[in-house]
Structure formats: C-alpha cells, structure tokens
Amino acid sequence: MSEHVTALPEATRDAAPEAPAVIAAARRRRDTLDKIKAIVLGAGFPLLFVVFWHFAVAYTKTKLIPSPHDVGVMMWDFTFGGIYDDAFSATILTHIWMSVTRVYGGFFLAAVIGIPLGLMIGRMKMLRQLLDPTISLLRPIPVTAWLPLSMIFFGLGPKAAVFLVFLGAFYPILLNTIFGVRSVDARLFEAASMLGCTGSAMFREVVFPAALPSIFNGLRVAHGFAWILIVVGEMTGVPTGLGSVIMDGRTLSRTDLVITGMIVIGVMGFITDRIIVMISNRVLSWSPQHHG
Amino acid sequence: MADARRTQLSIRGVTKRFVMGDDEIEALAPVEVSIGSGEFVCLIGASGCGKSTLLRIIAGFEEPTSGSVTSEGKPITGPGSDRGMVFQDYALFPWMTVRQNIGFGPRQRQLPRKEIDEIADEFVRLVGLERFADRYPSQLSGGMKQRVAIARVLANNANTLLMDEPFGALDALTREQLQGELLQIWKRTKVTIIFVTHSVEEAVMMADRVLVMSAGPGRIVNDIKIDLPRPRDVSSPEFNAIRRDVARRLTSHLAPSRALVQAEP
Ligand SMILES: Nc1ncnc2c1ncn2[C@@H]1O[C@H](COP(=O)(O)OP(=O)(O)OP(=O)(O)O)[C@@H](O)[C@H]1O
Ligand SMILES: [Mg+2]
C-alpha cells in the first residue's frame, strides 16, 4: 500500500527535468558494464575450476579421472567424430534429441495435466477436499522409488523414462498452480464477476493469468527436475539418450565419456532454463515482481 | 429536481450477521434507505460501523442476513454489471493494459472486437488517460489507477457506482483533482453514486446527501441533504456551517460507543 501513498500525481511526474537522454545513456552504460562484470565473474569460476582440475590430475598422476584435455578430446569426438571412430563418435545430436523428446514429453504432459488440474483444485473447494489428502500422501515419495513400478507398468524402455520425468515435473507444476490460484486477491474475482465474467470465462480471463507468475515458477522448477530425472530414467535400459551414454561410460570404464555426458546435460539444462526465463519474462512483463 | 427522481436502490430492513466459529458479529442492524436515480450519496461513519459491508451487499458480493435490496425494482441476487464497485486498492487486472482493463466488461458481453475498442477508447478519453492507454497498472500512479477503475465500471454500462473510500490512498493534491473529475463524470453520465469516505469535508464537497452511520450494530442515524450549489467553495461560511453540523453529528454518535469500549473491561 505504501507504494500507492508515495505515487506522484501525474503532473509532477511528467515535468521531468531536461536531458533525460543523457541520464538514459549513462544508465545504459552502467547496465552494460554490469552485464560484462556478471559474465566475467560467472565464467571465471568454472574456468578456475578447470585449471584446478588439470593440475590436480597432473599432480596425482591418477588414471581414474581423465584430465580436462582428455574430456575435451572426447567431447570433440562425441560431437564431430574422427578421433576414436567408435560407437559414440559424432552421435551427440542423436543422444541429445532422444533425451530432449523424453524430457519435454514428460514435461509437457505434466504441464497439460498439472496446470488445469491445479486451477480447478485452487478454485473448487470440493475438488480440493477430494484430492488434497491424496496429493499430500503421494508427494513425499521420491520419484526414484517409482522406478520398479514404472518398469512393471511400462517395461524397460523410453516410456518408463518419460513416466519418471512426468512424475517429477507434475508436483511442482500442480502445487505452484494451486498456490498461485489460492493467493490471487479475492477482489479480482469480485471485480471480474461484477463486470459480467462468470463460469469458464473466469478461468480463462482471471484465474489463469492471475496465477501465471506462480505457474511459471512451477514450470521452471519442474523443468530442472525433468533434466535431472531423464538421466535416472535413461539408465534403465534404453539404448540412446544422454543418461544411457553415462551408463555405458560407466560400464565401459570410460570416465571421459561419463564426464562428457554430464557436461552436455548441464549445458542443455542451462540453455533451456535460460529459454524458459526469457519466455516468462516476456509473458510476465506486466508483473513488477517477476524478473528472473 | 431531487423529488422527481425514480428510486434507483431500495434497501429494506437489511441486516448482516457474520458468524466466525462461536463468535457472532452484528455488522448491520436493520438498514432502511432509498436512493434516487442519479443521486450522489456519501456514506460516513466510524471505522468498523459497517459501511463496506453495506456497500458489498448492494454490490451483491455478500448476502444480507435478512431484508432485501432492489435495484430499479429488481431484487439483487449477486454481482451485476448494473452496479460497479470501485475499490480503495483499485483491483485492476495487473496483466491487462489500461485499455484492456477498461474493455473487460464489453469483452465479457462478447461485443464485436471493433465495438469493444471503440468503447474502451471512449472511456480512456473520459478519464483523460489517452497517453497511458497501453501501460500496465504497475506503471501507473495511484490516481491514474483509480481513474482506470472508474472508467472500467462506466464502460460496462453501470448505472450505479459503489465507491469504497476510493481516494483514501491518494495524496491530497491528487485526491482533490479526482474529486473534481468524478463530479464532472457524474454530471455527464448521470450515474447514481454511493461514496464511502472518512472525510467530512469530502462528503460535504461531493454529496447531494450524506448518510451518517453509527456502529454496534451499524445503522444509518442521520440523513442530511446538502443543498449547496455546485461548484462548492470549501472556504465559504455556508460550506463550513454544514461541515461543522455533519462533524458534530458524526462525533455525537462516536462518543457513547467509545465510552462503552472503555467501560467493557
Ligand atoms: N468477512 C467478514 N467476516 C467477519 N466479520 C466481518 C467481515 N467483514 C466485516 N466484518 C465485521 O463487520 C463489521 C463492519 O465491517 P466493515 O468493513 O463493513 O466496516 P467499515 O465501516 O467499512 O469500516 P472501515 O471504515 O474501517 O472500512 C466489523 O466489525 C468487521 O469486523
Ligand atoms: Mg470499509
């Protein structure tokens, strides 16, 4: 409320002093500097770590952990081939693609079910009473505990992986959606109903957009889980995918392959998370609180 | 002109009791009042005396425990687009621009797109926000937000504005400006206005009629006609005489209840 009290009347605001262009330019310069600083600091730490890794391997002369250079060579071969020319050479896109289809298969399935269900549970007391205890009961069960059952339901293969991703992504989406609906200012519903908005239009026009910031938080968390769970899912006997690459690397005692797989997953997760943040910043540009 | 008016709102024996667990709050004693079409009525009274409750019953957000409210003879059973509430905290849809907020009502009526835009633009103009039409509420000052809220209910063909301390959160300058604008809009659109305020000056400035409410349980204890010509001059002796009169009646009802509170423990 204090924000409103201090709000200036329009006239005072419009009478901005001259030279706003100069101020804007100065601000832009500061913002650019800030961005560069963030990149240098953000990239500096992993670089420092790689240097440390290199010297640690060289110093201990260990054969168990490959040096950063070995991993780099493996990464090159995994991406372009021409070095080892084995089963993994130049297969990166296939594995990424298979993992991506599973991650987003499970993720979108969770969103398509979780968001509408969450909107309804948030709005309808009966549904809440019906489902709340069940949800609270199922939620603490770790997704990995579903592994044996999912293999019985779906057999060994990609379906089980998608199911695990779905389970992991489902709860954050559902719970954040419910929370979003529950925390909408009741006055917005009143305002909408006095303006002639009823029934399903209320969901479309008010409930959903009002809960959107919270829904996006849920999607982001769920998306992170989805990438984590794909590895677990793909360790259960699927021939392709980044998780299976890591599993194969372990079986073959090729630690360079394992680390390569880990890095690819990390990078994929990072890039796709940035994309989600970009989308949410765009969709939620109206919301002053929301800038991830 | 005042006596030739049709009755817009008729409030008959309305009571409201809130039940919270074992606790019961008698928020409204039987309230009995008629409000003419196009009248500007201010509702004034101590905090907690049931002003908002009465307004919310008229809006259809709450059901009266007993009694009935009719609007143009038709009983009120729920929120309706004929009565528009303007909240103190605006209650704008934050994900919609000014234009979209104002066009919300027409959109619910499923008018053609072009017509919605025309209505929205018309009411954007009415409240003088042409330059801000594509901004989001978070980018507006409090005064602008309240203008949008007023335009939003007017664009929806409301014939009654229910305003619950609409200018309470604004600074004095903006408040004065909006009072003037609201009076202009009222003159042009001839809507009925019920306006809750804590300020005696604001009530005497704006209203045709001031209803003084008293607490425990809430009821209307004075119904004062303000016959001053408009525009009203706050520094005139007539204005101040009426202001003193209203203030006196307001505090004369406050005093006993305060004494009661002190005597209770
Ligand atoms: N939803 C509710 N549940 C229980 N009690 C309520 C509810 N709404 C209002 N009350 C009670 O009814 C009484 C009247 O409240 P109301 O909000 O109408 O007062 P008010 O005159 O608008 O006060 P203010 O000037 O502070 O806004 C108060 O005692 C309040 O505690
Ligand atoms: Mg109130």
Coordinates of C-alpha atoms and ligand atoms in Angstrom, one line a residue:
Chain A
M1 CA 0.0 0.0 0.0
S2 CA 2.8 2.4 0.8
E3 CA 3.7 2.3 -2.9
H4 CA 0.4 4.0 -3.7
V5 CA 0.7 6.6 -1.0
T6 CA 4.0 7.8 -2.4
A7 CA 2.8 7.7 -6.0
L8 CA 3.3 11.1 -7.6
P9 CA 0.4 12.8 -9.3
E10 CA 0.7 12.8 -13.0
A11 CA 1.6 16.4 -13.4
T12 CA 4.6 16.2 -11.1
R13 CA 5.8 13.1 -13.0
D14 CA 5.5 14.5 -16.4
A15 CA 7.5 17.6 -15.5
A16 CA 10.8 15.6 -15.8
P17 CA 13.9 17.7 -16.0
E18 CA 15.6 18.2 -19.3
A19 CA 18.4 15.9 -20.5
P20 CA 16.7 12.6 -19.9
A21 CA 18.7 11.3 -22.9
V22 CA 22.0 11.9 -21.0
I23 CA 20.7 10.1 -18.0
A24 CA 19.4 7.2 -20.1
A25 CA 22.8 6.9 -21.8
A26 CA 24.6 6.9 -18.5
R27 CA 22.3 4.2 -17.2
R28 CA 22.7 2.1 -20.3
R29 CA 26.5 2.3 -19.9
R30 CA 26.2 1.2 -16.3
D31 CA 23.9 -1.7 -17.3
T32 CA 26.4 -2.8 -20.0
L33 CA 29.3 -2.7 -17.5
D34 CA 27.2 -4.6 -15.0
K35 CA 26.4 -7.3 -17.6
I36 CA 30.1 -7.7 -18.6
K37 CA 31.0 -8.0 -15.0
A38 CA 28.4 -10.7 -14.4
I39 CA 29.7 -12.7 -17.4
V40 CA 33.3 -12.4 -16.4
L41 CA 32.6 -13.5 -12.8
G42 CA 30.1 -16.2 -13.9
A43 CA 32.5 -17.7 -16.4
G44 CA 35.6 -17.1 -14.4
F45 CA 34.7 -19.6 -11.6
P46 CA 34.2 -22.7 -13.8
L47 CA 37.5 -21.7 -15.7
L48 CA 39.3 -21.6 -12.5
F49 CA 37.9 -25.0 -11.6
V50 CA 39.1 -26.5 -14.9
V51 CA 42.6 -25.2 -14.2
F52 CA 42.5 -26.7 -10.7
W53 CA 41.2 -30.0 -12.2
H54 CA 44.0 -30.1 -14.7
F55 CA 46.8 -29.6 -12.1
A56 CA 45.1 -31.9 -9.6
V57 CA 45.1 -34.7 -12.2
A58 CA 48.7 -34.0 -13.3
Y59 CA 50.0 -33.8 -9.8
T60 CA 48.3 -37.0 -8.5
K61 CA 49.0 -38.9 -11.8
T62 CA 45.7 -40.6 -11.3
K63 CA 44.4 -42.9 -14.0
L64 CA 40.8 -42.9 -12.6
I65 CA 40.0 -39.3 -13.6
P66 CA 40.7 -38.1 -17.1
S67 CA 42.3 -34.6 -17.5
P68 CA 40.2 -31.7 -18.9
H69 CA 42.2 -32.2 -22.1
D70 CA 41.1 -35.9 -22.4
V71 CA 37.5 -34.8 -21.8
G72 CA 37.8 -32.1 -24.4
V73 CA 39.1 -34.7 -27.0
M74 CA 36.2 -37.0 -26.1
M75 CA 33.8 -34.1 -26.4
W76 CA 35.2 -33.4 -29.9
D77 CA 34.9 -37.0 -30.9
F78 CA 31.4 -37.2 -29.5
T79 CA 30.4 -34.1 -31.4
F80 CA 32.3 -34.4 -34.7
G81 CA 33.9 -37.9 -34.7
G82 CA 37.2 -38.6 -36.5
I83 CA 39.3 -39.4 -33.4
Y84 CA 38.2 -42.7 -31.8
D85 CA 35.6 -43.6 -34.5
D86 CA 33.7 -45.9 -32.2
A87 CA 30.0 -46.3 -31.4
F88 CA 29.9 -42.9 -29.7
S89 CA 31.7 -40.8 -32.4
A90 CA 29.6 -38.0 -33.8
T91 CA 26.5 -39.2 -32.1
I92 CA 25.8 -36.3 -29.8
L93 CA 22.8 -35.0 -31.7
T94 CA 21.1 -38.3 -31.7
H95 CA 21.5 -38.6 -27.9
I96 CA 20.5 -35.1 -27.2
W97 CA 17.5 -35.4 -29.4
M98 CA 16.3 -38.6 -27.8
S99 CA 16.8 -37.1 -24.3
V100 CA 15.0 -33.9 -25.4
T101 CA 12.0 -35.7 -26.7
R102 CA 11.7 -37.6 -23.4
V103 CA 12.3 -34.6 -21.2
Y104 CA 9.8 -32.5 -23.0
G105 CA 7.4 -35.4 -23.5
G106 CA 7.2 -35.8 -19.7
F107 CA 7.4 -32.1 -19.0
F108 CA 4.6 -31.1 -21.3
L109 CA 2.4 -34.0 -20.2
A110 CA 2.9 -32.8 -16.7
A111 CA 2.0 -29.2 -17.6
V112 CA -1.0 -30.2 -19.7
I113 CA -2.4 -32.2 -16.8
G114 CA -1.0 -30.2 -13.8
I115 CA -2.0 -26.7 -14.8
P116 CA -5.7 -27.2 -15.5
L117 CA -6.0 -29.6 -12.5
G118 CA -4.2 -27.0 -10.3
L119 CA -6.5 -24.2 -11.5
M120 CA -9.6 -26.3 -10.7
I121 CA -8.3 -27.6 -7.3
G122 CA -7.4 -24.0 -6.4
R123 CA -10.8 -22.7 -7.2
M124 CA -13.1 -25.5 -6.2
K125 CA -13.4 -26.4 -2.6
M126 CA -15.0 -29.8 -3.3
L127 CA -12.2 -30.9 -5.6
R128 CA -9.6 -29.7 -3.0
Q129 CA -11.2 -31.7 -0.3
L130 CA -11.3 -34.7 -2.6
L131 CA -7.7 -34.6 -3.8
D132 CA -5.7 -32.8 -1.3
P133 CA -5.0 -35.7 1.1
T134 CA -4.1 -38.0 -1.8
I135 CA -1.7 -35.4 -3.2
S136 CA -0.1 -34.8 0.2
L137 CA 0.3 -38.6 0.6
L138 CA 1.9 -39.2 -2.8
R139 CA 4.1 -36.2 -3.0
P140 CA 6.8 -37.2 -0.4
I141 CA 7.6 -40.4 -2.3
P142 CA 10.8 -39.8 -4.2
V143 CA 10.4 -40.2 -7.9
T144 CA 13.2 -42.8 -8.0
A145 CA 11.1 -45.0 -5.7
W146 CA 8.7 -45.3 -8.6
L147 CA 11.4 -46.9 -10.7
P148 CA 10.5 -50.5 -10.1
L149 CA 6.8 -49.9 -10.5
S150 CA 7.2 -47.9 -13.6
M151 CA 9.3 -50.7 -15.1
I152 CA 6.4 -53.1 -14.4
F153 CA 3.9 -50.7 -16.0
F154 CA 5.9 -49.6 -19.0
G155 CA 8.6 -52.2 -19.3
L156 CA 12.2 -51.4 -19.9
G157 CA 12.5 -48.5 -22.2
P158 CA 11.7 -44.9 -23.1
K159 CA 8.2 -45.0 -21.7
A160 CA 9.4 -45.6 -18.2
A161 CA 11.8 -42.7 -18.6
V162 CA 9.0 -40.3 -19.7
F163 CA 6.8 -41.5 -16.9
L164 CA 9.5 -40.7 -14.3
V165 CA 10.1 -37.2 -15.8
F166 CA 6.3 -36.7 -15.8
L167 CA 6.1 -37.6 -12.1
G168 CA 9.0 -35.4 -11.2
A169 CA 7.6 -32.4 -13.1
F170 CA 4.0 -32.9 -12.1
Y171 CA 4.1 -32.0 -8.5
P172 CA 5.9 -28.7 -8.7
I173 CA 3.6 -27.6 -11.5
L174 CA 0.5 -28.7 -9.7
L175 CA 1.4 -27.3 -6.3
N176 CA 2.6 -23.9 -7.7
T177 CA -0.5 -23.6 -9.8
I178 CA -2.7 -24.3 -6.8
F179 CA -0.7 -21.9 -4.7
G180 CA -1.0 -19.2 -7.5
V181 CA -4.7 -19.5 -7.6
R182 CA -5.1 -19.5 -3.8
S183 CA -3.1 -16.3 -3.5
V184 CA -5.0 -14.3 -6.1
D185 CA -6.5 -11.2 -4.5
A186 CA -10.2 -12.1 -3.9
R187 CA -11.1 -8.7 -5.1
L188 CA -10.0 -9.6 -8.6
F189 CA -12.6 -12.3 -8.7
E190 CA -15.2 -9.9 -7.4
A191 CA -14.2 -7.2 -9.9
A192 CA -14.5 -9.7 -12.7
S193 CA -17.8 -11.0 -11.6
M194 CA -19.3 -7.6 -11.3
L195 CA -18.1 -6.9 -14.9
G196 CA -20.1 -9.9 -16.1
C197 CA -17.4 -12.6 -16.1
T198 CA -18.7 -16.0 -15.0
G199 CA -18.1 -19.7 -15.2
S200 CA -15.4 -20.9 -17.5
A201 CA -14.6 -17.4 -18.7
M202 CA -13.5 -16.7 -15.1
F203 CA -10.8 -19.4 -15.5
R204 CA -9.7 -18.1 -18.8
E205 CA -9.8 -14.4 -18.1
V206 CA -8.8 -14.2 -14.4
V207 CA -7.8 -17.4 -12.7
F208 CA -5.2 -18.5 -15.2
P209 CA -3.5 -15.1 -15.9
A210 CA -3.5 -14.2 -12.2
A211 CA -1.8 -17.5 -11.3
L212 CA 0.6 -17.3 -14.2
P213 CA 3.6 -15.9 -12.3
S214 CA 3.3 -18.8 -9.9
I215 CA 2.7 -21.3 -12.7
F216 CA 5.9 -20.2 -14.3
N217 CA 7.8 -20.7 -11.1
G218 CA 6.5 -24.2 -11.0
L219 CA 7.4 -24.8 -14.7
R220 CA 10.9 -23.7 -14.0
V221 CA 11.4 -25.9 -11.0
A222 CA 9.7 -28.8 -12.9
H223 CA 11.9 -28.3 -15.9
G224 CA 15.0 -28.6 -13.7
F225 CA 13.7 -31.8 -12.2
A226 CA 12.9 -33.1 -15.7
W227 CA 16.5 -32.9 -16.8
I228 CA 17.7 -34.5 -13.5
L229 CA 15.2 -37.4 -13.9
I230 CA 15.9 -38.1 -17.5
V231 CA 19.3 -39.5 -16.5
V232 CA 17.7 -41.7 -14.0
G233 CA 15.1 -42.7 -16.5
E234 CA 17.5 -43.5 -19.3
M235 CA 19.7 -45.6 -17.0
T236 CA 17.0 -48.2 -17.1
G237 CA 17.9 -50.0 -20.3
V238 CA 17.3 -47.6 -23.2
P239 CA 20.0 -47.7 -25.9
T240 CA 20.1 -43.9 -26.7
G241 CA 20.0 -40.7 -24.7
L242 CA 22.4 -38.8 -22.6
G243 CA 21.6 -40.9 -19.5
S244 CA 22.4 -44.1 -21.4
V245 CA 25.7 -42.6 -22.6
I246 CA 26.7 -42.0 -19.0
M247 CA 25.6 -45.5 -18.1
D248 CA 27.6 -47.0 -21.0
G249 CA 30.6 -44.9 -20.0
R250 CA 30.4 -46.4 -16.5
T251 CA 30.1 -50.0 -17.8
L252 CA 33.0 -49.5 -20.2
S253 CA 35.0 -47.7 -17.5
R254 CA 35.3 -44.7 -19.8
T255 CA 35.2 -41.9 -17.4
D256 CA 35.9 -39.3 -20.1
L257 CA 32.6 -40.4 -21.7
V258 CA 30.8 -40.1 -18.4
I259 CA 32.1 -36.6 -17.8
T260 CA 31.3 -35.6 -21.4
G261 CA 27.7 -36.8 -20.9
M262 CA 27.5 -34.8 -17.6
I263 CA 28.7 -31.7 -19.3
V264 CA 26.3 -32.0 -22.1
I265 CA 23.4 -32.4 -19.7
G266 CA 24.5 -29.5 -17.7
V267 CA 24.8 -27.3 -20.8
M268 CA 21.4 -28.4 -22.1
G269 CA 19.7 -27.8 -18.8
F270 CA 21.3 -24.4 -18.5
I271 CA 20.4 -23.3 -22.0
T272 CA 16.8 -24.5 -21.8
D273 CA 16.4 -22.9 -18.4
R274 CA 17.5 -19.6 -19.9
I275 CA 14.9 -20.0 -22.6
I276 CA 12.2 -20.6 -20.0
V277 CA 13.3 -17.5 -18.1
M278 CA 13.2 -15.5 -21.3
I279 CA 9.7 -16.7 -22.2
S280 CA 8.5 -16.0 -18.7
N281 CA 10.0 -12.5 -18.6
R282 CA 8.2 -11.8 -21.9
V283 CA 4.9 -13.3 -20.9
L284 CA 5.0 -11.7 -17.4
S285 CA 6.3 -8.3 -18.5
W286 CA 3.3 -6.8 -16.7
S287 CA 4.4 -8.2 -13.4
P288 CA 6.8 -5.9 -11.5
Q289 CA 7.9 -8.7 -9.2
H290 CA 8.8 -11.1 -11.9
H291 CA 12.2 -10.8 -13.3
G292 CA 14.3 -13.9 -13.1
Chain B
M1 CA -35.3 18.1 -9.4
A2 CA -34.4 15.9 -6.4
D3 CA -38.0 14.8 -5.7
A4 CA -38.9 13.9 -9.2
R5 CA -36.3 11.1 -9.1
R6 CA -37.0 7.5 -9.7
T7 CA -35.8 5.2 -7.0
Q8 CA -32.6 3.5 -8.1
L9 CA -31.8 1.5 -5.0
S10 CA -34.2 0.4 -2.3
I11 CA -32.7 -1.1 0.8
R12 CA -35.3 -2.6 3.0
G13 CA -34.6 -3.9 6.5
V14 CA -31.2 -5.2 5.6
T15 CA -29.2 -6.8 8.4
K16 CA -26.0 -8.7 8.4
R17 CA -24.5 -11.0 10.9
F18 CA -21.1 -12.5 10.5
V19 CA -20.5 -15.9 12.1
M20 CA -17.0 -16.9 12.8
G21 CA -16.8 -20.1 14.9
D22 CA -18.6 -19.3 18.1
D23 CA -18.3 -15.6 17.6
E24 CA -21.1 -13.6 16.0
I25 CA -20.7 -10.1 14.8
E26 CA -23.8 -8.0 14.3
A27 CA -22.4 -5.8 11.5
L28 CA -25.7 -4.2 10.3
A29 CA -28.9 -3.5 12.2
P30 CA -31.9 -3.1 10.0
V31 CA -30.9 -0.5 7.5
E32 CA -33.7 1.2 5.6
V33 CA -32.9 3.7 2.9
S34 CA -33.9 4.6 -0.6
I35 CA -31.6 6.2 -3.1
G36 CA -32.8 8.1 -6.1
S37 CA -31.6 7.7 -9.6
G38 CA -28.6 10.0 -10.3
E39 CA -28.2 10.9 -6.7
F40 CA -24.7 11.3 -5.2
V41 CA -24.8 9.8 -1.7
C42 CA -21.9 9.9 0.8
L43 CA -21.7 7.3 3.5
I44 CA -19.7 8.3 6.5
G45 CA -19.2 6.8 9.9
A46 CA -16.6 5.4 12.3
S47 CA -14.3 2.6 11.3
G48 CA -16.0 -0.8 11.6
C49 CA -19.5 0.5 11.6
G50 CA -20.5 -1.5 8.5
K51 CA -20.1 0.9 5.6
S52 CA -18.1 -1.6 3.4
T53 CA -20.5 -4.4 4.4
L54 CA -23.5 -2.4 3.3
L55 CA -21.7 -1.5 0.0
R56 CA -20.8 -5.1 -0.6
I57 CA -24.4 -6.2 0.0
I58 CA -25.5 -3.7 -2.6
A59 CA -22.8 -4.9 -5.0
G60 CA -24.1 -8.4 -4.5
F61 CA -20.8 -9.7 -3.1
E62 CA -22.4 -10.5 0.3
E63 CA -25.9 -11.7 1.0
P64 CA -27.9 -9.9 3.7
T65 CA -28.8 -12.0 6.7
S66 CA -32.3 -10.6 6.4
G67 CA -34.0 -7.9 4.3
S68 CA -33.7 -7.1 0.7
V69 CA -32.1 -4.7 -1.8
T70 CA -33.7 -3.9 -5.1
S71 CA -32.1 -2.0 -8.0
E72 CA -34.7 -0.4 -10.2
G73 CA -37.3 -2.6 -8.6
K74 CA -35.4 -5.9 -9.3
P75 CA -34.1 -7.8 -6.4
I76 CA -30.3 -8.1 -6.2
T77 CA -29.1 -11.7 -6.1
G78 CA -25.5 -11.3 -7.0
P79 CA -22.9 -9.1 -8.7
G80 CA -24.3 -7.5 -11.8
S81 CA -22.9 -5.2 -14.4
D82 CA -25.5 -2.5 -13.5
R83 CA -23.6 -1.9 -10.2
G84 CA -19.9 -1.3 -10.4
M85 CA -17.7 -1.3 -7.4
V86 CA -14.6 1.0 -7.2
F87 CA -12.3 -0.4 -4.6
Q88 CA -9.9 1.6 -2.5
D89 CA -7.0 -0.6 -3.7
Y90 CA -8.2 -0.4 -7.3
A91 CA -8.4 -4.2 -8.0
L92 CA -7.3 -3.7 -11.6
F93 CA -6.2 -6.7 -13.6
P94 CA -2.4 -6.3 -13.5
W95 CA -1.8 -8.4 -16.6
M96 CA -4.0 -6.1 -18.7
T97 CA -3.2 -2.7 -20.1
V98 CA -5.3 0.3 -19.2
R99 CA -7.3 -0.2 -22.5
Q100 CA -7.8 -3.9 -21.8
N101 CA -8.9 -3.3 -18.3
I102 CA -11.5 -0.8 -19.4
G103 CA -12.6 -3.0 -22.3
F104 CA -13.0 -6.0 -19.9
G105 CA -16.8 -5.6 -19.4
P106 CA -17.6 -5.1 -23.0
R107 CA -15.5 -8.2 -23.9
Q108 CA -17.5 -10.3 -21.4
R109 CA -20.6 -9.2 -23.3
Q110 CA -19.0 -10.6 -26.4
L111 CA -19.4 -7.5 -28.4
P112 CA -17.6 -7.3 -31.8
R113 CA -13.9 -6.5 -31.4
K114 CA -14.3 -3.2 -33.1
E115 CA -17.0 -2.1 -30.8
I116 CA -15.0 -3.1 -27.7
D117 CA -12.1 -1.0 -28.9
E118 CA -14.4 2.0 -29.5
I119 CA -16.0 1.7 -26.1
A120 CA -12.5 1.3 -24.4
D121 CA -11.1 4.3 -26.3
E122 CA -14.2 6.4 -25.4
F123 CA -13.7 5.8 -21.7
V124 CA -10.0 6.1 -21.8
R125 CA -10.7 9.6 -23.1
L126 CA -13.3 10.2 -20.5
V127 CA -10.8 9.8 -17.7
G128 CA -8.0 11.5 -19.7
L129 CA -5.6 8.6 -20.0
E130 CA -5.0 8.6 -23.7
R131 CA -1.3 8.7 -23.3
F132 CA -1.3 5.8 -20.9
A133 CA -3.7 3.5 -22.7
D134 CA -1.1 0.8 -23.3
R135 CA 0.5 0.8 -19.9
Y136 CA 0.1 -1.8 -17.3
P137 CA -1.4 -0.9 -13.9
S138 CA 2.0 -1.3 -12.2
Q139 CA 3.3 1.5 -14.4
L140 CA 0.6 4.0 -13.2
S141 CA 0.3 6.3 -10.3
G142 CA -2.4 5.7 -7.7
G143 CA -4.6 8.5 -9.1
M144 CA -4.3 7.0 -12.6
K145 CA -5.2 3.6 -11.4
Q146 CA -8.3 4.9 -9.7
R147 CA -9.3 6.6 -12.9
V148 CA -9.0 3.3 -14.8
A149 CA -11.1 1.6 -12.1
I150 CA -13.8 4.2 -12.6
A151 CA -13.7 4.0 -16.3
R152 CA -13.8 0.2 -16.2
V153 CA -17.2 0.2 -14.4
L154 CA -18.6 3.0 -16.5
A155 CA -17.6 1.3 -19.8
N156 CA -19.7 -1.6 -18.6
N157 CA -22.8 0.5 -18.6
A158 CA -23.0 0.6 -14.8
N159 CA -25.8 2.9 -13.6
T160 CA -24.6 2.8 -10.0
L161 CA -21.1 3.4 -8.8
L162 CA -20.3 1.9 -5.4
M163 CA -17.1 3.6 -4.2
D164 CA -15.4 2.4 -1.0
E165 CA -13.0 5.1 0.1
P166 CA -11.8 5.4 -3.5
F167 CA -9.5 8.2 -2.9
G168 CA -8.4 7.2 0.6
A169 CA -4.9 6.1 -0.5
L170 CA -4.2 9.2 -2.6
D171 CA -2.3 12.3 -1.6
A172 CA -4.2 15.5 -1.0
L173 CA -3.5 17.0 -4.4
T174 CA -4.5 14.0 -6.5
R175 CA -7.5 13.4 -4.3
E176 CA -8.8 16.9 -4.9
Q177 CA -8.2 16.6 -8.6
L178 CA -10.0 13.3 -8.8
Q179 CA -12.9 14.7 -6.7
G180 CA -13.4 17.3 -9.4
E181 CA -13.1 14.8 -12.2
L182 CA -15.6 12.4 -10.6
L183 CA -18.1 15.3 -10.2
Q184 CA -17.7 16.1 -13.9
I185 CA -18.2 12.5 -14.9
W186 CA -21.2 12.2 -12.6
K187 CA -22.8 15.3 -14.2
R188 CA -22.2 14.0 -17.7
T189 CA -23.2 10.4 -17.2
K190 CA -26.0 10.9 -14.5
V191 CA -25.0 7.7 -12.7
T192 CA -26.0 7.1 -9.1
I193 CA -23.1 7.2 -6.8
I194 CA -22.7 5.8 -3.3
F195 CA -19.4 7.0 -2.0
V196 CA -17.9 5.9 1.3
T197 CA -15.5 8.3 2.9
H198 CA -13.9 9.1 6.3
S199 CA -13.6 12.8 5.5
V200 CA -16.4 15.1 6.4
E201 CA -15.1 17.7 4.0
E202 CA -15.0 15.3 1.2
A203 CA -18.6 14.2 1.9
V204 CA -19.9 17.8 2.1
M205 CA -17.9 18.7 -1.0
M206 CA -19.3 15.9 -3.2
A207 CA -22.7 14.7 -2.0
D208 CA -26.3 15.6 -2.5
R209 CA -27.0 13.7 0.6
V210 CA -24.8 12.5 3.5
L211 CA -25.8 9.3 5.4
V212 CA -24.2 9.2 8.8
M213 CA -23.7 5.6 10.1
S214 CA -23.2 4.5 13.6
A215 CA -21.7 1.3 14.9
G216 CA -22.7 -1.5 17.2
P217 CA -24.6 -2.7 15.1
G218 CA -24.3 -0.5 12.0
R219 CA -27.2 1.7 11.2
I220 CA -28.0 5.0 9.5
V221 CA -28.5 7.6 12.1
N222 CA -28.7 10.8 10.1
D223 CA -29.8 11.6 6.5
I224 CA -28.6 15.0 5.7
K225 CA -29.4 16.8 2.5
I226 CA -26.7 19.1 1.2
D227 CA -28.3 21.9 -0.8
L228 CA -25.2 23.9 -1.6
P229 CA -24.9 25.0 -5.2
R230 CA -22.0 23.5 -7.2
P231 CA -19.2 24.0 -7.7
R232 CA -18.8 24.3 -3.9
D233 CA -16.4 26.6 -2.2
V234 CA -14.8 24.9 0.8
S235 CA -13.9 28.3 2.3
S236 CA -17.5 29.7 2.2
P237 CA -19.3 30.2 5.5
E238 CA -22.2 28.1 4.3
F239 CA -20.0 25.2 3.5
N240 CA -18.3 25.4 6.8
A241 CA -21.6 25.6 8.7
I242 CA -22.7 22.3 7.1
R243 CA -19.4 20.7 7.6
R244 CA -19.5 21.5 11.3
D245 CA -23.0 20.2 11.5
V246 CA -22.1 16.9 9.9
A247 CA -19.0 16.6 12.0
R248 CA -21.0 17.2 15.2
R249 CA -23.5 14.5 14.3
L250 CA -20.7 12.1 13.5
T251 CA -18.9 12.6 16.7
S252 CA -22.0 12.6 18.8
H253 CA -22.5 9.0 17.8
L254 CA -18.9 8.2 18.3
A255 CA -18.7 9.3 21.9
P256 CA -21.1 6.9 23.5
S257 CA -19.6 3.9 21.7
R258 CA -16.1 4.9 22.8
A259 CA -17.3 5.2 26.4
L260 CA -18.8 1.7 26.0
V261 CA -15.5 0.3 24.9
Q262 CA -13.7 1.8 27.8
A263 CA -16.2 0.5 30.3
E264 CA -16.1 -3.0 29.0
P265 CA -13.0 -4.5 30.7
Ligands
LIG1 N1 -16.0 -11.2 6.2 C1 -16.2 -10.8 7.4 N2 -16.2 -11.7 8.4 C2 -16.4 -11.4 9.7 N3 -16.6 -10.1 10.1 C3 -16.6 -9.1 9.2 C4 -16.4 -9.4 7.8 N4 -16.5 -8.3 7.1 C5 -16.7 -7.3 8.1 N5 -16.8 -7.8 9.3 C6 -17.1 -7.1 10.5 O1 -18.2 -6.3 10.3 C7 -18.1 -5.0 10.9 C8 -18.2 -4.0 9.8 O2 -17.1 -4.0 9.0 P1 -17.0 -3.1 7.7 O3 -15.8 -3.5 7.0 O4 -18.3 -3.0 7.0 O5 -16.7 -1.6 8.4 P2 -16.4 -0.3 7.7 O6 -17.4 0.7 8.2 O7 -16.2 -0.4 6.3 O8 -15.0 0.1 8.4 P3 -13.8 0.9 7.8 O9 -14.2 2.4 7.8 O10 -12.7 0.7 8.7 O11 -13.5 0.4 6.4 C9 -16.7 -5.0 11.6 O12 -16.9 -5.3 12.9 C10 -16.0 -6.2 10.9 O13 -15.1 -6.8 11.8
MG2 MG -14.6 -0.2 4.9

